[in-house]
Amino acid sequence: MAVIEAIATTYLEANATSVTFSSIPATYEHLQLRINAKTDYTHASQPSYGAIRFNGDTGSNYSAHRMMGYDTTTLGQAVTGNSEMYAGRWANAVLATLFGGVVWDILDYANTNKNTTCLILSGIGDEANLVSVDSGLWDDTAAVHTILIDQSGGSNFLRGSEFTLYGLNSS
Amino acid sequence: MADPAYIVDGVLTDGEAWVALASTTLTGTASEITFTSTDDGQVGDWSQYMDLVIISYVRYSTGATYGDYLAAQYNNDTASNYAYQIMYCDGASPSIFKSASTTTSAYLGYAPRNGDTANVFSATVSHLFDINSGKYKSSVSQSANDMDGNGQAWLSATTWKSQAPISEIDMIGSGETFAIGTRIDLFGILPRMVA
């Protein structure tokens, strides 16, 4: 058995409003999303907000904390009672060849006695520069079986955005 | 020629997604550590990987105190084609800076120099995304550089403003020389292979 296994990869060949991984097996210990994405958000100096929704839950059950270096400013934020987990960043549309990198860890996702806490590292090293380390909480103990990856600010993920979900085994 | 591990008896499979590609531990000082794709269709051929991860445990044998940058250059590109965003905390309020213009290497972290506390190395994990695409190549890094009284907790995002696939990485120390014991490991990260 592989220790780290690629569960699914989506490489967008056309723009898409969101990306969904469904029927995620409960057989892994942890999940990791690795993302290289951009959206059609056109703000000259701001990247797009990242967002994730678990199991189709649109209730006010998500919170996040963010510690960011944004352009020449350090910034801390906390949000709660959201309908998605707003964390991580995707590149905006300003520079066509620039995509943002994100590593999104989802720990003990199948344990039905624990809410789901995430650790997110993201960054964009050029236009609308930003580097951020975030926490995210889904206030629900259900096992994660579906992940919808969304964006805020624009309408679509742009062609070329890439998303891979990995499963981590204990041995 | 041996097939990569994900091809078993000629059939595409999904095995280990993280593949150890190379590891260098210095037994003598060195001004750079180089990793190169084998470009031969075997395990060391980077063209099959989606991402790369570099794990660095680094110290310099040169310089005074307060450390120096740990950086990378790709495909022998030493021109000013790298941009960055950095945030770090050295014990006071977090500091931040970005590239006002492009630089000649990608800043991945920070590491102790010769004058810093003996036997201290910095720990850096760097993620390079979609290395074979026609995109500019992006990375995010976390670096821990604690020099027993000074140092930094560090985050950085870099962009190599090139659409070429990455086939060589030169790890450098911003003019410094890597000390004996410096270790850098390179991993290739496969995507899902089977639909």
Tab-separated table of C-alpha atoms in Angstrom:
chain	number	residue	atom	x	y	z
A	1	MET	CA	0.000	0.000	0.000
A	2	ALA	CA	1.309	3.371	-0.966
A	3	VAL	CA	1.973	5.764	1.910
A	4	ILE	CA	0.885	8.752	-0.166
A	5	GLU	CA	-1.509	8.035	-3.015
A	6	ALA	CA	-2.922	10.355	-5.654
A	7	ILE	CA	-6.706	9.972	-5.370
A	8	ALA	CA	-7.731	12.271	-8.207
A	9	THR	CA	-6.374	15.009	-10.464
A	10	THR	CA	-8.361	17.679	-12.272
A	11	TYR	CA	-6.523	19.745	-14.861
A	12	LEU	CA	-8.888	22.322	-16.314
A	13	GLU	CA	-8.944	22.426	-20.096
A	14	ALA	CA	-11.800	24.935	-19.977
A	15	ASN	CA	-12.830	27.544	-17.426
A	16	ALA	CA	-14.944	26.213	-14.567
A	17	THR	CA	-16.846	27.796	-11.687
A	18	SER	CA	-15.630	25.175	-9.227
A	19	VAL	CA	-13.964	21.803	-8.950
A	20	THR	CA	-15.379	18.891	-6.970
A	21	PHE	CA	-13.809	15.714	-5.664
A	22	SER	CA	-16.502	13.265	-4.583
A	23	SER	CA	-16.742	9.710	-3.275
A	24	ILE	CA	-13.545	10.198	-1.315
A	25	PRO	CA	-12.743	6.906	0.414
A	26	ALA	CA	-12.592	6.969	4.212
A	27	THR	CA	-9.618	4.651	4.154
A	28	TYR	CA	-6.824	7.220	4.471
A	29	GLU	CA	-5.551	8.909	7.623
A	30	HIS	CA	-5.261	12.401	6.157
A	31	LEU	CA	-5.854	14.258	2.903
A	32	GLN	CA	-3.744	16.815	1.088
A	33	LEU	CA	-4.840	19.075	-1.734
A	34	ARG	CA	-2.129	20.489	-3.957
A	35	ILE	CA	-3.408	23.285	-6.146
A	36	ASN	CA	-1.945	25.595	-8.787
A	37	ALA	CA	-4.790	27.876	-9.805
A	38	LYS	CA	-5.962	31.226	-11.059
A	39	THR	CA	-9.361	32.843	-11.588
A	40	ASP	CA	-10.861	35.514	-13.822
A	41	TYR	CA	-10.871	38.021	-10.955
A	42	THR	CA	-9.496	41.215	-12.485
A	43	HIS	CA	-8.596	43.335	-9.454
A	44	ALA	CA	-5.142	44.736	-10.173
A	45	SER	CA	-3.694	44.320	-6.715
A	46	GLN	CA	-5.671	41.577	-4.992
A	47	PRO	CA	-5.546	37.820	-5.460
A	48	SER	CA	-8.722	35.764	-5.398
A	49	TYR	CA	-9.890	34.273	-2.128
A	50	GLY	CA	-9.832	30.530	-1.972
A	51	ALA	CA	-12.749	28.603	-0.567
A	52	ILE	CA	-13.699	25.026	0.171
A	53	ARG	CA	-16.966	23.373	1.088
A	54	PHE	CA	-17.246	19.889	2.538
A	55	ASN	CA	-20.023	17.392	1.825
A	56	GLY	CA	-22.232	20.052	0.244
A	57	ASP	CA	-22.758	21.776	3.598
A	58	THR	CA	-23.892	25.349	2.868
A	59	GLY	CA	-24.641	26.164	6.504
A	60	SER	CA	-22.768	28.771	8.527
A	61	ASN	CA	-20.339	26.153	9.767
A	62	TYR	CA	-16.945	27.324	8.605
A	63	SER	CA	-14.339	29.560	10.195
A	64	ALA	CA	-10.765	30.509	9.425
A	65	HIS	CA	-7.763	32.462	10.658
A	66	ARG	CA	-5.233	33.996	8.303
A	67	MET	CA	-1.708	35.283	8.826
A	68	MET	CA	-0.650	37.025	5.646
A	69	GLY	CA	2.089	39.005	4.055
A	70	TYR	CA	0.287	40.980	1.424
A	71	ASP	CA	2.324	43.317	-0.784
A	72	THR	CA	4.038	45.497	1.854
A	73	THR	CA	1.584	44.804	4.681
A	74	THR	CA	1.318	42.111	7.299
A	75	LEU	CA	-2.224	41.203	8.076
A	76	GLY	CA	-4.114	38.954	10.470
A	77	GLN	CA	-7.769	38.067	10.014
A	78	ALA	CA	-10.380	35.824	11.571
A	79	VAL	CA	-13.722	34.927	10.056
A	80	THR	CA	-16.499	32.725	11.372
A	81	GLY	CA	-20.009	31.639	10.528
A	82	ASN	CA	-19.289	31.398	6.817
A	83	SER	CA	-20.912	29.076	4.316
A	84	GLU	CA	-17.510	28.045	2.968
A	85	MET	CA	-14.031	27.814	4.407
A	86	TYR	CA	-12.391	30.972	3.087
A	87	ALA	CA	-8.668	30.294	3.109
A	88	GLY	CA	-5.742	30.121	0.729
A	89	ARG	CA	-5.441	32.279	-2.366
A	90	TRP	CA	-5.532	31.760	-6.107
A	91	ALA	CA	-3.821	34.100	-8.567
A	92	ASN	CA	-6.010	36.695	-10.283
A	93	ALA	CA	-6.323	37.186	-14.029
A	94	VAL	CA	-3.937	40.122	-14.377
A	95	LEU	CA	-0.891	38.125	-15.490
A	96	ALA	CA	-1.986	35.291	-17.780
A	97	THR	CA	0.904	32.935	-17.050
A	98	LEU	CA	0.877	33.381	-13.257
A	99	PHE	CA	-0.850	30.775	-11.079
A	100	GLY	CA	-0.944	30.572	-7.272
A	101	GLY	CA	0.367	27.589	-5.329
A	102	VAL	CA	-1.556	26.074	-2.418
A	103	VAL	CA	-0.973	23.112	-0.104
A	104	TRP	CA	-4.181	22.361	1.832
A	105	ASP	CA	-3.912	19.663	4.534
A	106	ILE	CA	-7.123	18.106	5.860
A	107	LEU	CA	-6.320	16.056	8.939
A	108	ASP	CA	-8.140	13.014	10.322
A	109	TYR	CA	-10.931	13.736	7.842
A	110	ALA	CA	-12.712	10.410	8.312
A	111	ASN	CA	-12.971	10.496	12.107
A	112	THR	CA	-16.621	11.020	13.047
A	113	ASN	CA	-15.789	12.142	16.581
A	114	LYS	CA	-13.866	15.219	15.503
A	115	ASN	CA	-14.625	18.397	13.628
A	116	THR	CA	-12.375	18.897	10.608
A	117	THR	CA	-9.421	21.254	10.948
A	118	CYS	CA	-7.268	22.280	7.996
A	119	LEU	CA	-3.819	23.814	7.605
A	120	ILE	CA	-3.333	25.897	4.471
A	121	LEU	CA	-0.141	27.349	2.967
A	122	SER	CA	-0.507	29.528	-0.117
A	123	GLY	CA	1.397	32.107	-2.047
A	124	ILE	CA	1.687	34.180	-5.205
A	125	GLY	CA	5.150	35.522	-5.931
A	126	ASP	CA	4.346	38.260	-8.413
A	127	GLU	CA	1.356	40.448	-9.379
A	128	ALA	CA	-0.904	40.872	-6.318
A	129	ASN	CA	1.840	39.330	-4.208
A	130	LEU	CA	0.802	37.393	-1.149
A	131	VAL	CA	2.001	34.646	1.134
A	132	SER	CA	-0.312	33.224	3.773
A	133	VAL	CA	-0.590	30.509	6.361
A	134	ASP	CA	-4.183	29.840	7.395
A	135	SER	CA	-6.234	27.618	9.627
A	136	GLY	CA	-9.704	26.458	8.712
A	137	LEU	CA	-12.450	24.693	10.638
A	138	TRP	CA	-15.520	22.853	9.433
A	139	ASP	CA	-17.687	22.660	12.525
A	140	ASP	CA	-19.049	19.215	11.808
A	141	THR	CA	-17.972	15.728	12.784
A	142	ALA	CA	-19.057	13.978	9.607
A	143	ALA	CA	-16.426	12.158	7.596
A	144	VAL	CA	-15.404	14.225	4.598
A	145	HIS	CA	-16.548	12.492	1.427
A	146	THR	CA	-16.892	15.441	-0.952
A	147	ILE	CA	-14.745	18.550	-1.415
A	148	LEU	CA	-15.908	21.460	-3.524
A	149	ILE	CA	-13.127	23.911	-4.371
A	150	ASP	CA	-14.497	27.369	-4.998
A	151	GLN	CA	-13.290	30.913	-5.515
A	152	SER	CA	-14.380	34.349	-4.464
A	153	GLY	CA	-14.062	37.568	-6.402
A	154	GLY	CA	-14.237	36.162	-9.905
A	155	SER	CA	-16.613	33.855	-11.692
A	156	ASN	CA	-14.396	31.047	-12.879
A	157	PHE	CA	-11.210	29.139	-12.392
A	158	LEU	CA	-9.251	29.635	-15.568
A	159	ARG	CA	-8.009	27.004	-17.982
A	160	GLY	CA	-4.743	25.472	-16.836
A	161	SER	CA	-5.675	25.460	-13.155
A	162	GLU	CA	-4.668	22.163	-11.601
A	163	PHE	CA	-5.967	20.338	-8.536
A	164	THR	CA	-4.776	17.023	-7.115
A	165	LEU	CA	-6.124	15.270	-4.011
A	166	TYR	CA	-3.768	12.946	-2.146
A	167	GLY	CA	-4.505	10.393	0.555
A	168	LEU	CA	-1.972	9.750	3.309
A	169	ASN	CA	-1.774	6.330	4.905
A	170	SER	CA	-0.157	5.572	8.231
A	171	SER	CA	1.880	2.703	6.852
B	1	MET	CA	15.516	0.535	-19.643
B	2	ALA	CA	13.626	0.184	-16.367
B	3	ASP	CA	10.085	1.549	-16.247
B	4	PRO	CA	8.995	4.042	-13.586
B	5	ALA	CA	7.341	2.345	-10.607
B	6	TYR	CA	3.853	3.360	-11.750
B	7	ILE	CA	4.174	1.163	-14.837
B	8	VAL	CA	3.800	-2.473	-13.789
B	9	ASP	CA	4.171	-5.094	-16.526
B	10	GLY	CA	3.393	-2.396	-19.048
B	11	VAL	CA	0.227	-1.262	-17.238
B	12	LEU	CA	-0.290	2.194	-15.759
B	13	THR	CA	-0.931	2.089	-11.980
B	14	ASP	CA	-1.080	4.480	-9.030
B	15	GLY	CA	1.621	3.628	-6.531
B	16	GLU	CA	3.572	5.980	-4.311
B	17	ALA	CA	2.762	9.541	-5.317
B	18	TRP	CA	5.862	10.966	-3.622
B	19	VAL	CA	9.019	9.659	-5.252
B	20	ALA	CA	12.459	10.282	-3.772
B	21	LEU	CA	14.532	11.634	-6.642
B	22	ALA	CA	17.813	12.712	-5.117
B	23	SER	CA	19.551	13.423	-1.824
B	24	THR	CA	22.790	15.282	-1.231
B	25	THR	CA	24.614	15.501	2.097
B	26	LEU	CA	27.831	17.455	1.852
B	27	THR	CA	31.077	15.905	3.047
B	28	GLY	CA	32.944	18.994	1.894
B	29	THR	CA	31.914	22.594	1.432
B	30	ALA	CA	30.224	23.572	-1.824
B	31	SER	CA	29.086	26.792	-3.434
B	32	GLU	CA	25.998	25.128	-4.912
B	33	ILE	CA	24.082	21.860	-4.930
B	34	THR	CA	22.666	20.840	-8.285
B	35	PHE	CA	19.816	18.476	-9.151
B	36	THR	CA	19.193	17.548	-12.781
B	37	SER	CA	16.457	15.651	-14.571
B	38	THR	CA	17.712	12.510	-16.231
B	39	ASP	CA	15.386	13.034	-19.214
B	40	ASP	CA	15.435	9.305	-19.941
B	41	GLY	CA	11.898	8.157	-19.103
B	42	GLN	CA	13.027	6.582	-15.854
B	43	VAL	CA	12.381	7.580	-12.242
B	44	GLY	CA	14.750	10.543	-12.378
B	45	ASP	CA	13.055	12.067	-15.393
B	46	TRP	CA	11.208	15.111	-14.046
B	47	SER	CA	8.911	15.397	-17.054
B	48	GLN	CA	6.526	12.861	-15.470
B	49	TYR	CA	5.966	14.765	-12.209
B	50	MET	CA	3.370	17.392	-11.434
B	51	ASP	CA	5.213	19.073	-8.541
B	52	LEU	CA	8.592	18.948	-6.860
B	53	VAL	CA	9.281	19.255	-3.130
B	54	ILE	CA	12.692	20.318	-1.833
B	55	ILE	CA	13.582	19.618	1.800
B	56	SER	CA	16.661	21.544	2.892
B	57	TYR	CA	18.696	21.369	6.095
B	58	VAL	CA	21.310	24.035	5.515
B	59	ARG	CA	24.193	25.913	7.069
B	60	TYR	CA	26.889	28.087	5.518
B	61	SER	CA	30.629	27.857	6.167
B	62	THR	CA	31.106	31.507	5.267
B	63	GLY	CA	29.944	34.858	6.587
B	64	ALA	CA	29.508	36.373	10.019
B	65	THR	CA	26.170	36.185	11.830
B	66	TYR	CA	22.423	36.601	11.240
B	67	GLY	CA	22.323	34.095	8.397
B	68	ASP	CA	21.689	34.575	4.707
B	69	TYR	CA	19.212	33.652	2.009
B	70	LEU	CA	18.730	30.128	0.725
B	71	ALA	CA	17.867	30.406	-2.942
B	72	ALA	CA	17.329	28.409	-6.122
B	73	GLN	CA	17.980	28.996	-9.788
B	74	TYR	CA	16.201	26.929	-12.423
B	75	ASN	CA	17.607	25.679	-15.743
B	76	ASN	CA	20.793	27.712	-15.218
B	77	ASP	CA	18.822	30.933	-15.510
B	78	THR	CA	20.931	33.554	-13.709
B	79	ALA	CA	19.115	36.532	-15.201
B	80	SER	CA	16.675	38.742	-13.290
B	81	ASN	CA	13.646	36.549	-13.874
B	82	TYR	CA	12.571	35.735	-10.318
B	83	ALA	CA	9.969	37.540	-8.204
B	84	TYR	CA	9.035	36.953	-4.596
B	85	GLN	CA	6.864	37.765	-1.599
B	86	ILE	CA	8.362	37.132	1.831
B	87	MET	CA	6.999	37.384	5.360
B	88	TYR	CA	9.140	36.563	8.373
B	89	CYS	CA	9.271	37.125	12.100
B	90	ASP	CA	12.609	37.538	13.868
B	91	GLY	CA	11.205	38.041	17.351
B	92	ALA	CA	9.684	41.452	16.814
B	93	SER	CA	6.620	42.218	14.733
B	94	PRO	CA	6.428	40.282	11.478
B	95	SER	CA	8.333	41.866	8.628
B	96	ILE	CA	7.427	41.711	5.009
B	97	PHE	CA	8.944	42.523	1.710
B	98	LYS	CA	8.357	41.803	-1.923
B	99	SER	CA	10.420	42.164	-5.020
B	100	ALA	CA	10.244	45.744	-6.257
B	101	SER	CA	11.877	44.331	-9.353
B	102	THR	CA	12.885	40.832	-10.318
B	103	THR	CA	15.977	39.204	-8.857
B	104	THR	CA	18.448	36.577	-10.064
B	105	SER	CA	17.235	33.692	-7.874
B	106	ALA	CA	14.167	32.411	-6.041
B	107	TYR	CA	14.359	33.051	-2.289
B	108	LEU	CA	13.213	29.870	-0.547
B	109	GLY	CA	14.432	30.439	3.005
B	110	TYR	CA	17.181	31.575	5.315
B	111	ALA	CA	20.094	29.720	6.943
B	112	PRO	CA	22.826	30.259	9.573
B	113	ARG	CA	26.251	31.472	8.551
B	114	ASN	CA	29.689	30.589	9.865
B	115	GLY	CA	29.535	33.086	12.718
B	116	ASP	CA	26.209	31.853	14.052
B	117	THR	CA	25.860	29.282	16.840
B	118	ALA	CA	27.772	26.123	15.942
B	119	ASN	CA	25.963	23.039	14.655
B	120	VAL	CA	22.731	24.912	13.942
B	121	PHE	CA	21.108	24.252	10.569
B	122	SER	CA	17.905	25.769	9.179
B	123	ALA	CA	14.941	23.649	8.048
B	124	THR	CA	13.120	24.572	4.835
B	125	VAL	CA	10.346	22.838	2.896
B	126	SER	CA	9.662	24.202	-0.586
B	127	HIS	CA	6.832	23.230	-2.945
B	128	LEU	CA	7.290	23.844	-6.685
B	129	PHE	CA	4.044	23.607	-8.635
B	130	ASP	CA	3.197	22.251	-12.084
B	131	ILE	CA	6.812	22.197	-13.180
B	132	ASN	CA	6.165	20.916	-16.712
B	133	SER	CA	3.432	23.373	-17.650
B	134	GLY	CA	3.573	26.451	-19.842
B	135	LYS	CA	2.874	28.607	-16.782
B	136	TYR	CA	5.326	30.754	-14.899
B	137	LYS	CA	6.702	28.454	-12.194
B	138	SER	CA	5.486	29.184	-8.680
B	139	SER	CA	6.647	27.990	-5.285
B	140	VAL	CA	5.723	28.376	-1.633
B	141	SER	CA	8.189	27.730	1.200
B	142	GLN	CA	8.329	27.538	4.955
B	143	SER	CA	11.681	28.018	6.618
B	144	ALA	CA	12.720	27.695	10.255
B	145	ASN	CA	15.997	29.392	11.079
B	146	ASP	CA	16.604	29.560	14.820
B	147	MET	CA	20.142	30.555	15.723
B	148	ASP	CA	19.928	30.424	19.503
B	149	GLY	CA	19.043	34.029	20.161
B	150	ASN	CA	18.258	35.277	16.733
B	151	GLY	CA	16.696	33.853	13.610
B	152	GLN	CA	13.462	33.817	11.691
B	153	ALA	CA	10.241	31.972	11.081
B	154	TRP	CA	9.764	32.486	7.348
B	155	LEU	CA	7.197	32.136	4.578
B	156	SER	CA	7.872	32.924	0.946
B	157	ALA	CA	6.214	32.668	-2.432
B	158	THR	CA	8.319	32.913	-5.573
B	159	THR	CA	7.714	33.070	-9.280
B	160	TRP	CA	10.212	32.098	-11.945
B	161	LYS	CA	9.052	34.122	-14.912
B	162	SER	CA	9.657	31.400	-17.449
B	163	GLN	CA	7.284	29.013	-19.205
B	164	ALA	CA	9.958	26.350	-19.681
B	165	PRO	CA	9.691	23.025	-17.836
B	166	ILE	CA	12.046	22.827	-14.866
B	167	SER	CA	14.831	20.344	-15.627
B	168	GLU	CA	17.611	21.601	-13.355
B	169	ILE	CA	17.716	23.176	-9.908
B	170	ASP	CA	20.801	24.872	-8.510
B	171	MET	CA	20.534	25.490	-4.772
B	172	ILE	CA	22.689	28.447	-3.799
B	173	GLY	CA	23.404	30.592	-0.789
B	174	SER	CA	23.321	34.156	-2.037
B	175	GLY	CA	27.116	34.308	-2.267
B	176	GLU	CA	27.698	31.965	0.663
B	177	THR	CA	29.243	28.479	0.682
B	178	PHE	CA	27.299	25.511	2.028
B	179	ALA	CA	28.877	23.927	5.112
B	180	ILE	CA	29.736	20.265	5.599
B	181	GLY	CA	26.637	18.413	6.760
B	182	THR	CA	24.234	20.490	4.681
B	183	ARG	CA	21.562	18.164	3.332
B	184	ILE	CA	19.040	18.734	0.551
B	185	ASP	CA	16.482	16.151	-0.605
B	186	LEU	CA	14.363	16.320	-3.736
B	187	PHE	CA	11.011	14.590	-4.232
B	188	GLY	CA	8.840	14.283	-7.304
B	189	ILE	CA	5.062	14.407	-6.823
B	190	LEU	CA	2.979	12.423	-9.295
B	191	PRO	CA	-0.591	13.281	-10.255
B	192	ARG	CA	-3.336	10.650	-10.430
B	193	MET	CA	-2.232	8.369	-13.249
B	194	VAL	CA	-5.288	6.161	-13.773
B	195	ALA	CA	-8.705	7.637	-14.495
